[in-house]
Amino acid sequence: MRTDDLVTMLSTGAADVEPSAARRRFATAIGWGALGASLLMAILLGVRDDLAQAAGLPMFWMKFGFVAGLAAASVVAALRLSQPGVALGGAPLGLAAPLLAMWALAGAVLLAAEPADRAGLIFGQTWATCPLNITVLSVPTWATAMWAMRGLAPTRLRLAGGVAGLLAGAVAAVVYTLHCPEMAAPFLATWYVLGILIPAVVGALLGPRLLRW
Amino acid sequence: MLVRGLSGDSAAYHAFLKALGAHLRAYFRRRLSRLPDEVEDLVQEALLAVHNQRHTYDPDQPLTAWVHAIARYKLVDLLRRRARGDAQTDSLDDADEVFAASDAEASEARRDLAKLLQALPDRQRLPILHVKIEGLSVLETSRLTGLSVSAVKIGVHRGLKALAAMIRSTR
């Protein structure tokens, strides 16, 4: 087939295209992913008993804001990476901001604490299960975010896969805050971050294979 | 022209793709001076990609940046697949260069897309044949093939994506 024939073929009967496809796809992905994560959380883990009480504490909202901020920044980065020729702009900064804020808070908490209490602040009660739980909860959003990315046109596949995984981890962490009893900043700054990074690393590893177009 | 094409003006879209093909040809020819046989194949692959991914173009965004990113992605993809260490050191990063030159002389592609089309399953091949090649409407195609209207639309869409995937795997 000659190129002119291809051009004619492509333009013949070309249907109109809905604008802002990327936003709609990621909105769908996050909706279903968050629903899946919530169901998994409700079935496997259960909502924390004292949620109503915890919701009155500023630290609960700091924790929530931390992971919600990461999720929001990942969405922005994912949207930009999914469209050819769109620069990342301030997206990496948006990702770094909640992370650095939480690390700074964790550092301040550790400095203020008695040396004997520091290990307890870092490890909490659930350090061994927290990253794994977040990883499990990230599976639905991981799948839907990859689906969203695959239907768009990322040109930096490893980065795009990593950010899709990061988004999945952050959404999972948001849902996990409804179960997780840990409230210490050093714990969050370590194990939440680790749990969010696991799906991100898997995404970066599989991105080049899954996202080619 | 692309924006009008996106809203269903197929004459404008045809003119856009034709001009784009010429720019892509010049762009790839300059960068594939060692692989002149690949140029026309890559032009076709990139045009198909532009068409299949046109929903990722944001009208507020410079068209050159969008097209360049796609052209560059397809070029890098090709070079990566061929990577045998024959030093490809040329810089690929000049953003406006896709539109800097134009080469309207379409030579024959080595890969025959018409043959690849034949390999698609009927539910994709027939919609493409009737809608995209014979120029029938979706409704007429639906009556002719017994597929529903939405199945025809989906068949065209998925078929063109499958075509792009076949191109990748035949390299």
Coordinates of N, CA and C in Angstrom, one line a residue, chain B:
Chain B
M1 N -5.8 22.3 10.8 CA -6.4 21.2 10.0 C -6.6 20.0 10.8
L2 N -5.6 19.7 11.7 CA -5.8 18.5 12.6 C -7.0 18.7 13.5
V3 N -7.2 19.9 14.0 CA -8.3 20.2 14.9 C -9.6 20.0 14.2
R4 N -9.7 20.5 13.0 CA -10.9 20.3 12.2 C -11.1 18.8 11.9
G5 N -10.0 18.2 11.6 CA -10.0 16.7 11.3 C -10.5 16.0 12.5
L6 N -10.1 16.4 13.7 CA -10.5 15.7 14.9 C -12.0 15.9 15.2
S7 N -12.6 17.0 14.6 CA -14.0 17.2 14.8 C -14.8 16.6 13.6
G8 N -14.1 15.8 12.8 CA -14.9 15.0 11.8 C -14.8 15.6 10.4
D9 N -14.0 16.6 10.1 CA -13.9 17.1 8.8 C -12.8 16.3 8.1
S10 N -13.3 15.4 7.2 CA -12.3 14.4 6.7 C -11.4 15.0 5.6
A11 N -11.9 16.0 4.9 CA -11.1 16.6 3.9 C -9.9 17.3 4.5
A12 N -10.2 18.1 5.6 CA -9.1 18.8 6.3 C -8.2 17.8 6.9
Y13 N -8.7 16.7 7.4 CA -7.8 15.6 8.0 C -7.0 15.0 6.9
H14 N -7.5 14.8 5.7 CA -6.7 14.2 4.6 C -5.6 15.1 4.3
A15 N -5.9 16.4 4.2 CA -4.8 17.4 3.8 C -3.8 17.4 4.9
F16 N -4.2 17.3 6.1 CA -3.3 17.4 7.3 C -2.3 16.1 7.2
L17 N -2.9 15.0 7.0 CA -2.1 13.7 7.0 C -1.1 13.7 5.8
K18 N -1.6 14.2 4.7 CA -0.7 14.3 3.5 C 0.5 15.2 3.8
A19 N 0.2 16.3 4.3 CA 1.3 17.3 4.5 C 2.2 16.7 5.6
L20 N 1.6 16.1 6.6 CA 2.4 15.5 7.7 C 3.3 14.4 7.2
G21 N 2.7 13.6 6.3 CA 3.5 12.5 5.7 C 4.8 13.0 5.0
A22 N 4.6 14.1 4.3 CA 5.8 14.7 3.6 C 6.8 15.2 4.6
H23 N 6.4 15.8 5.7 CA 7.3 16.3 6.7 C 8.0 15.1 7.4
L24 N 7.2 14.1 7.7 CA 7.8 12.9 8.4 C 8.8 12.3 7.5
R25 N 8.6 12.2 6.2 CA 9.5 11.6 5.3 C 10.8 12.3 5.3
A26 N 10.8 13.7 5.3 CA 12.0 14.4 5.3 C 12.7 14.2 6.6
Y27 N 12.0 14.2 7.7 CA 12.5 14.1 9.0 C 13.2 12.7 9.2
F28 N 12.5 11.7 8.8 CA 13.1 10.3 8.9 C 14.3 10.1 7.9
R29 N 14.1 10.7 6.7 CA 15.2 10.5 5.7 C 16.5 11.0 6.2
R30 N 16.4 12.2 6.9 CA 17.6 12.8 7.4 C 18.2 12.0 8.5
R31 N 17.4 11.4 9.3 CA 18.0 10.6 10.4 C 18.3 9.2 10.1
L32 N 17.7 8.7 9.0 CA 18.0 7.3 8.7 C 18.8 7.2 7.4
S33 N 19.8 8.1 7.3 CA 20.6 8.1 6.1 C 21.3 6.8 5.8
R34 N 21.5 6.1 6.9 CA 22.1 4.7 6.7 C 21.1 3.7 6.4
L35 N 19.8 4.0 6.6 CA 18.8 2.9 6.5 C 17.7 3.5 5.5
P36 N 18.0 3.9 4.3 CA 17.1 4.5 3.5 C 15.8 3.7 3.2
D37 N 16.0 2.4 3.2 CA 14.9 1.5 3.0 C 13.8 1.5 4.0
E38 N 14.2 2.0 5.2 CA 13.3 2.0 6.3 C 12.3 3.2 6.3
V39 N 12.7 4.2 5.5 CA 12.1 5.5 5.7 C 10.6 5.4 5.4
E40 N 10.2 4.8 4.3 CA 8.8 4.9 3.9 C 7.9 4.0 4.9
D41 N 8.5 2.9 5.3 CA 7.8 2.1 6.3 C 7.6 2.8 7.5
L42 N 8.6 3.6 8.0 CA 8.5 4.3 9.2 C 7.5 5.5 9.1
V43 N 7.5 6.1 7.9 CA 6.5 7.2 7.6 C 5.1 6.6 7.8
Q44 N 4.8 5.4 7.2 CA 3.5 4.8 7.3 C 3.2 4.4 8.8
E45 N 4.2 3.9 9.4 CA 4.0 3.5 10.8 C 3.6 4.7 11.7
A46 N 4.4 5.8 11.4 CA 4.1 7.1 12.2 C 2.8 7.7 11.9
L47 N 2.4 7.6 10.6 CA 1.0 8.2 10.3 C -0.1 7.4 10.9
L48 N 0.1 6.1 10.9 CA -0.9 5.2 11.6 C -0.9 5.5 13.1
A49 N 0.3 5.7 13.7 CA 0.3 6.1 15.1 C -0.4 7.4 15.4
V50 N -0.1 8.4 14.5 CA -0.7 9.7 14.7 C -2.2 9.5 14.7
H51 N -2.7 8.7 13.7 CA -4.2 8.5 13.6 C -4.7 7.8 14.8
N52 N -4.0 6.7 15.2 CA -4.5 5.9 16.3 C -4.5 6.6 17.6
Q53 N -3.5 7.5 17.8 CA -3.3 8.2 19.1 C -3.8 9.6 19.0
R54 N -4.6 10.0 18.0 CA -5.0 11.4 17.9 C -5.9 11.9 19.0
H55 N -6.4 11.0 19.8 CA -7.2 11.4 21.0 C -6.3 11.9 22.1
T56 N -5.0 11.7 21.9 CA -4.1 12.2 23.0 C -3.6 13.6 22.6
Y57 N -4.1 14.2 21.5 CA -3.6 15.6 21.2 C -4.6 16.6 21.9
D58 N -4.0 17.5 22.6 CA -4.7 18.5 23.3 C -4.6 19.8 22.5
P59 N -5.7 20.3 22.0 CA -5.7 21.4 21.1 C -5.0 22.7 21.7
D60 N -4.8 22.7 23.0 CA -4.1 23.9 23.6 C -2.6 23.7 23.4
Q61 N -2.2 22.5 23.0 CA -0.7 22.2 23.0 C -0.2 22.5 21.6
P62 N 1.1 22.9 21.5 CA 1.7 23.1 20.2 C 1.7 21.8 19.4
L63 N 1.1 21.8 18.2 CA 1.1 20.6 17.3 C 2.5 20.1 17.1
T64 N 3.4 21.0 16.9 CA 4.8 20.5 16.5 C 5.3 19.6 17.6
A65 N 5.1 20.0 18.9 CA 5.6 19.2 20.0 C 5.0 17.8 20.0
W66 N 3.7 17.8 19.8 CA 3.0 16.5 19.8 C 3.5 15.6 18.7
V67 N 3.5 16.1 17.5 CA 4.0 15.3 16.3 C 5.4 14.9 16.5
H68 N 6.3 15.9 16.9 CA 7.7 15.5 17.1 C 7.9 14.4 18.1
A69 N 7.1 14.5 19.2 CA 7.3 13.4 20.2 C 6.9 12.0 19.6
I70 N 5.9 12.0 18.8 CA 5.4 10.7 18.2 C 6.5 10.3 17.2
A71 N 7.0 11.2 16.3 CA 8.0 10.8 15.3 C 9.2 10.3 16.0
R72 N 9.6 11.0 17.0 CA 10.9 10.6 17.7 C 10.7 9.3 18.4
Y73 N 9.5 9.1 19.0 CA 9.3 7.8 19.7 C 9.3 6.7 18.7
K74 N 8.7 6.9 17.5 CA 8.7 5.8 16.5 C 10.2 5.6 16.0
L75 N 10.9 6.7 15.8 CA 12.3 6.5 15.4 C 13.1 5.8 16.4
V76 N 13.0 6.2 17.6 CA 13.8 5.5 18.7 C 13.4 4.0 18.8
D77 N 12.1 3.8 18.7 CA 11.6 2.4 18.7 C 12.3 1.6 17.6
L78 N 12.3 2.1 16.4 CA 12.9 1.4 15.3 C 14.4 1.2 15.6
L79 N 15.1 2.2 16.0 CA 16.5 2.1 16.2 C 16.8 1.1 17.3
R80 N 16.0 1.1 18.3 CA 16.2 0.2 19.5 C 16.0 -1.2 19.0
R81 N 15.0 -1.4 18.2 CA 14.8 -2.8 17.7 C 15.9 -3.3 16.8
R82 N 16.5 -2.3 16.1 CA 17.6 -2.7 15.2 C 18.9 -2.6 15.9
A83 N 19.0 -2.2 17.1 CA 20.2 -1.8 17.7 C 21.2 -3.0 17.6
R84 N 22.2 -2.7 16.9 CA 23.3 -3.7 16.8 C 24.6 -3.1 17.1
G85 N 24.5 -1.9 17.8 CA 25.7 -1.2 18.1 C 26.3 -0.3 17.0
D86 N 25.5 -0.3 15.8 CA 26.0 0.6 14.8 C 25.7 2.1 15.2
A87 N 26.7 2.7 15.7 CA 26.5 4.0 16.4 C 25.5 4.9 15.8
Q88 N 24.4 5.1 16.5 CA 23.4 6.1 16.1 C 23.6 7.3 17.1
T89 N 24.5 8.1 16.8 CA 24.8 9.2 17.8 C 24.1 10.5 17.5
D90 N 23.5 10.5 16.3 CA 22.9 11.8 16.0 C 21.9 12.3 17.0
S91 N 21.9 13.5 17.3 CA 20.9 14.0 18.3 C 19.5 14.0 17.7
L92 N 18.6 13.6 18.5 CA 17.2 13.4 18.0 C 16.3 14.5 18.6
D93 N 16.9 15.5 19.2 CA 16.2 16.4 20.1 C 15.7 17.7 19.6
D94 N 15.8 18.0 18.3 CA 15.4 19.3 17.8 C 13.9 19.4 17.6
A95 N 13.2 20.1 18.5 CA 11.8 20.0 18.6 C 11.0 20.4 17.3
D96 N 11.5 21.4 16.6 CA 10.6 21.9 15.5 C 11.0 21.3 14.2
E97 N 12.0 20.3 14.2 CA 12.5 19.9 12.9 C 11.6 19.1 12.1
V98 N 10.5 18.5 12.7 CA 9.6 17.7 11.8 C 9.0 18.6 10.8
F99 N 8.8 19.8 11.1 CA 8.2 20.7 10.1 C 9.1 21.6 9.3
A100 N 10.4 21.4 9.6 CA 11.4 22.2 9.0 C 11.6 21.9 7.5
A101 N 11.3 20.7 7.1 CA 11.5 20.4 5.7 C 10.3 19.4 5.3
S102 N 10.2 19.3 4.0 CA 9.1 18.5 3.5 C 9.5 17.7 2.3
D103 N 9.0 16.5 2.2 CA 9.4 15.7 1.1 C 8.2 14.9 0.6
A104 N 7.6 15.4 -0.5 CA 6.3 14.9 -0.9 C 6.4 13.7 -1.7
E105 N 7.6 13.3 -2.1 CA 7.8 12.2 -3.0 C 7.7 10.9 -2.3
A106 N 6.5 10.3 -2.4 CA 6.3 9.0 -1.6 C 6.9 7.9 -2.4
S107 N 7.9 7.2 -1.9 CA 8.4 6.1 -2.6 C 7.6 4.9 -2.1
E108 N 7.8 3.7 -2.6 CA 7.1 2.5 -2.2 C 7.6 2.1 -0.8
A109 N 6.7 1.7 0.0 CA 7.1 1.1 1.3 C 7.4 -0.4 1.0
R110 N 8.3 -0.9 1.8 CA 8.7 -2.3 1.6 C 7.6 -3.2 2.1
R111 N 7.1 -2.8 3.2 CA 6.0 -3.6 3.9 C 4.7 -3.2 3.3
D112 N 3.9 -4.2 2.9 CA 2.7 -3.9 2.3 C 1.5 -4.0 3.3
L113 N 1.0 -2.8 3.7 CA 0.0 -2.8 4.7 C -1.3 -3.5 4.2
A114 N -1.5 -3.5 2.9 CA -2.7 -4.1 2.3 C -2.7 -5.6 2.7
K115 N -1.5 -6.2 2.6 CA -1.3 -7.6 2.9 C -1.6 -7.8 4.4
L116 N -1.0 -6.9 5.2 CA -1.3 -7.1 6.7 C -2.7 -7.0 7.0
L117 N -3.4 -6.1 6.3 CA -4.9 -5.9 6.5 C -5.6 -7.3 6.3
Q118 N -5.1 -8.0 5.3 CA -5.8 -9.3 5.0 C -5.7 -10.3 6.2
A119 N -4.7 -10.1 7.0 CA -4.5 -11.0 8.1 C -5.4 -10.7 9.3
L120 N -6.1 -9.6 9.3 CA -7.0 -9.2 10.4 C -8.2 -10.1 10.4
P121 N -8.7 -10.4 11.6 CA -10.0 -11.2 11.6 C -11.1 -10.4 11.0
D122 N -12.1 -11.1 10.5 CA -13.2 -10.5 9.7 C -13.9 -9.3 10.4
R123 N -14.1 -9.5 11.7 CA -14.8 -8.4 12.4 C -14.1 -7.1 12.5
Q124 N -12.8 -7.2 12.2 CA -12.0 -5.9 12.0 C -11.7 -5.6 10.6
R125 N -11.4 -6.6 9.8 CA -11.1 -6.4 8.4 C -12.2 -5.9 7.6
L126 N -13.4 -6.4 7.8 CA -14.6 -6.0 6.9 C -14.9 -4.5 7.2
P127 N -15.1 -4.1 8.5 CA -15.3 -2.7 8.8 C -14.3 -1.8 8.2
I128 N -13.0 -2.2 8.2 CA -12.0 -1.3 7.7 C -12.1 -1.3 6.1
L129 N -12.4 -2.4 5.6 CA -12.5 -2.5 4.1 C -13.7 -1.6 3.6
H130 N -14.8 -1.8 4.3 CA -16.0 -1.0 3.8 C -15.9 0.5 4.2
V131 N -15.6 0.7 5.4 CA -15.6 2.1 5.9 C -14.4 2.9 5.4
K132 N -13.3 2.4 5.6 CA -12.0 3.2 5.3 C -11.5 3.1 3.9
I133 N -11.8 2.0 3.2 CA -11.3 1.9 1.8 C -12.4 2.1 0.8
E134 N -13.5 1.5 1.0 CA -14.6 1.7 0.0 C -15.4 3.0 0.3
G135 N -15.2 3.6 1.5 CA -15.9 4.8 1.8 C -17.4 4.7 2.2
L136 N -17.8 3.5 2.5 CA -19.2 3.4 2.9 C -19.4 4.0 4.3
S137 N -20.7 4.3 4.6 CA -21.0 4.8 5.9 C -21.0 3.7 6.9
V138 N -20.9 4.0 8.2 CA -21.0 3.0 9.2 C -22.3 2.2 9.1
L139 N -23.4 2.9 8.9 CA -24.7 2.3 8.8 C -24.7 1.3 7.6
E140 N -24.2 1.7 6.5 CA -24.2 0.8 5.3 C -23.4 -0.4 5.6
T141 N -22.3 -0.2 6.2 CA -21.4 -1.3 6.5 C -22.1 -2.3 7.5
S142 N -22.8 -1.7 8.4 CA -23.5 -2.5 9.4 C -24.5 -3.4 8.7
R143 N -25.2 -2.8 7.7 CA -26.2 -3.6 7.0 C -25.6 -4.7 6.2
L144 N -24.4 -4.3 5.6 CA -23.7 -5.3 4.7 C -23.1 -6.4 5.4
T145 N -22.6 -6.2 6.6 CA -21.8 -7.2 7.3 C -22.7 -7.9 8.4
G146 N -23.8 -7.3 8.7 CA -24.6 -7.9 9.8 C -24.1 -7.6 11.2
L147 N -23.0 -6.8 11.2 CA -22.5 -6.3 12.5 C -23.3 -5.1 13.0
S148 N -23.3 -4.9 14.3 CA -24.0 -3.8 14.8 C -23.2 -2.5 14.5
V149 N -23.9 -1.3 14.6 CA -23.2 -0.1 14.3 C -22.0 0.1 15.2
S150 N -22.2 -0.2 16.5 CA -21.0 0.0 17.4 C -20.0 -1.0 17.1
A151 N -20.3 -2.2 16.7 CA -19.3 -3.2 16.4 C -18.5 -2.8 15.2
V152 N -19.1 -2.1 14.2 CA -18.4 -1.6 13.1 C -17.4 -0.6 13.5
K153 N -17.8 0.4 14.4 CA -16.9 1.4 14.8 C -15.8 0.8 15.6
I154 N -16.1 -0.1 16.5 CA -15.1 -0.8 17.3 C -14.1 -1.6 16.4
G155 N -14.7 -2.2 15.4 CA -13.9 -3.0 14.5 C -12.8 -2.2 13.8
V156 N -13.3 -1.0 13.3 CA -12.3 -0.1 12.6 C -11.2 0.3 13.6
H157 N -11.7 0.8 14.8 CA -10.7 1.3 15.8 C -9.7 0.2 16.2
R158 N -10.2 -1.0 16.6 CA -9.3 -2.0 17.0 C -8.5 -2.6 15.9
G159 N -9.1 -2.6 14.7 CA -8.4 -3.1 13.5 C -7.1 -2.3 13.2
L160 N -7.3 -1.0 13.3 CA -6.1 -0.1 13.0 C -5.1 -0.2 14.1
K161 N -5.6 -0.5 15.3 CA -4.6 -0.7 16.4 C -3.9 -2.0 16.2
A162 N -4.6 -3.0 15.8 CA -4.0 -4.3 15.6 C -3.0 -4.3 14.4
L163 N -3.4 -3.4 13.4 CA -2.4 -3.2 12.3 C -1.1 -2.7 12.8
A164 N -1.2 -1.7 13.7 CA 0.0 -1.1 14.2 C 0.8 -2.1 15.0
A165 N 0.1 -3.0 15.7 CA 0.8 -4.0 16.5 C 1.4 -5.0 15.6
M166 N 0.8 -5.3 14.5 CA 1.4 -6.3 13.5 C 2.6 -5.7 12.9
I167 N 2.6 -4.4 12.6 CA 3.8 -3.7 12.1 C 5.0 -3.9 13.0
R168 N 4.7 -3.7 14.3 CA 5.7 -3.8 15.3 C 6.3 -5.2 15.4
S169 N 5.5 -6.2 15.3 CA 6.0 -7.5 15.4 C 6.6 -8.1 14.2
T170 N 6.3 -7.5 13.0 CA 6.9 -8.0 11.8 C 8.3 -7.5 11.6
R171 N 8.7 -6.5 12.4 CA 10.1 -6.0 12.2 C 11.2 -7.0 12.5

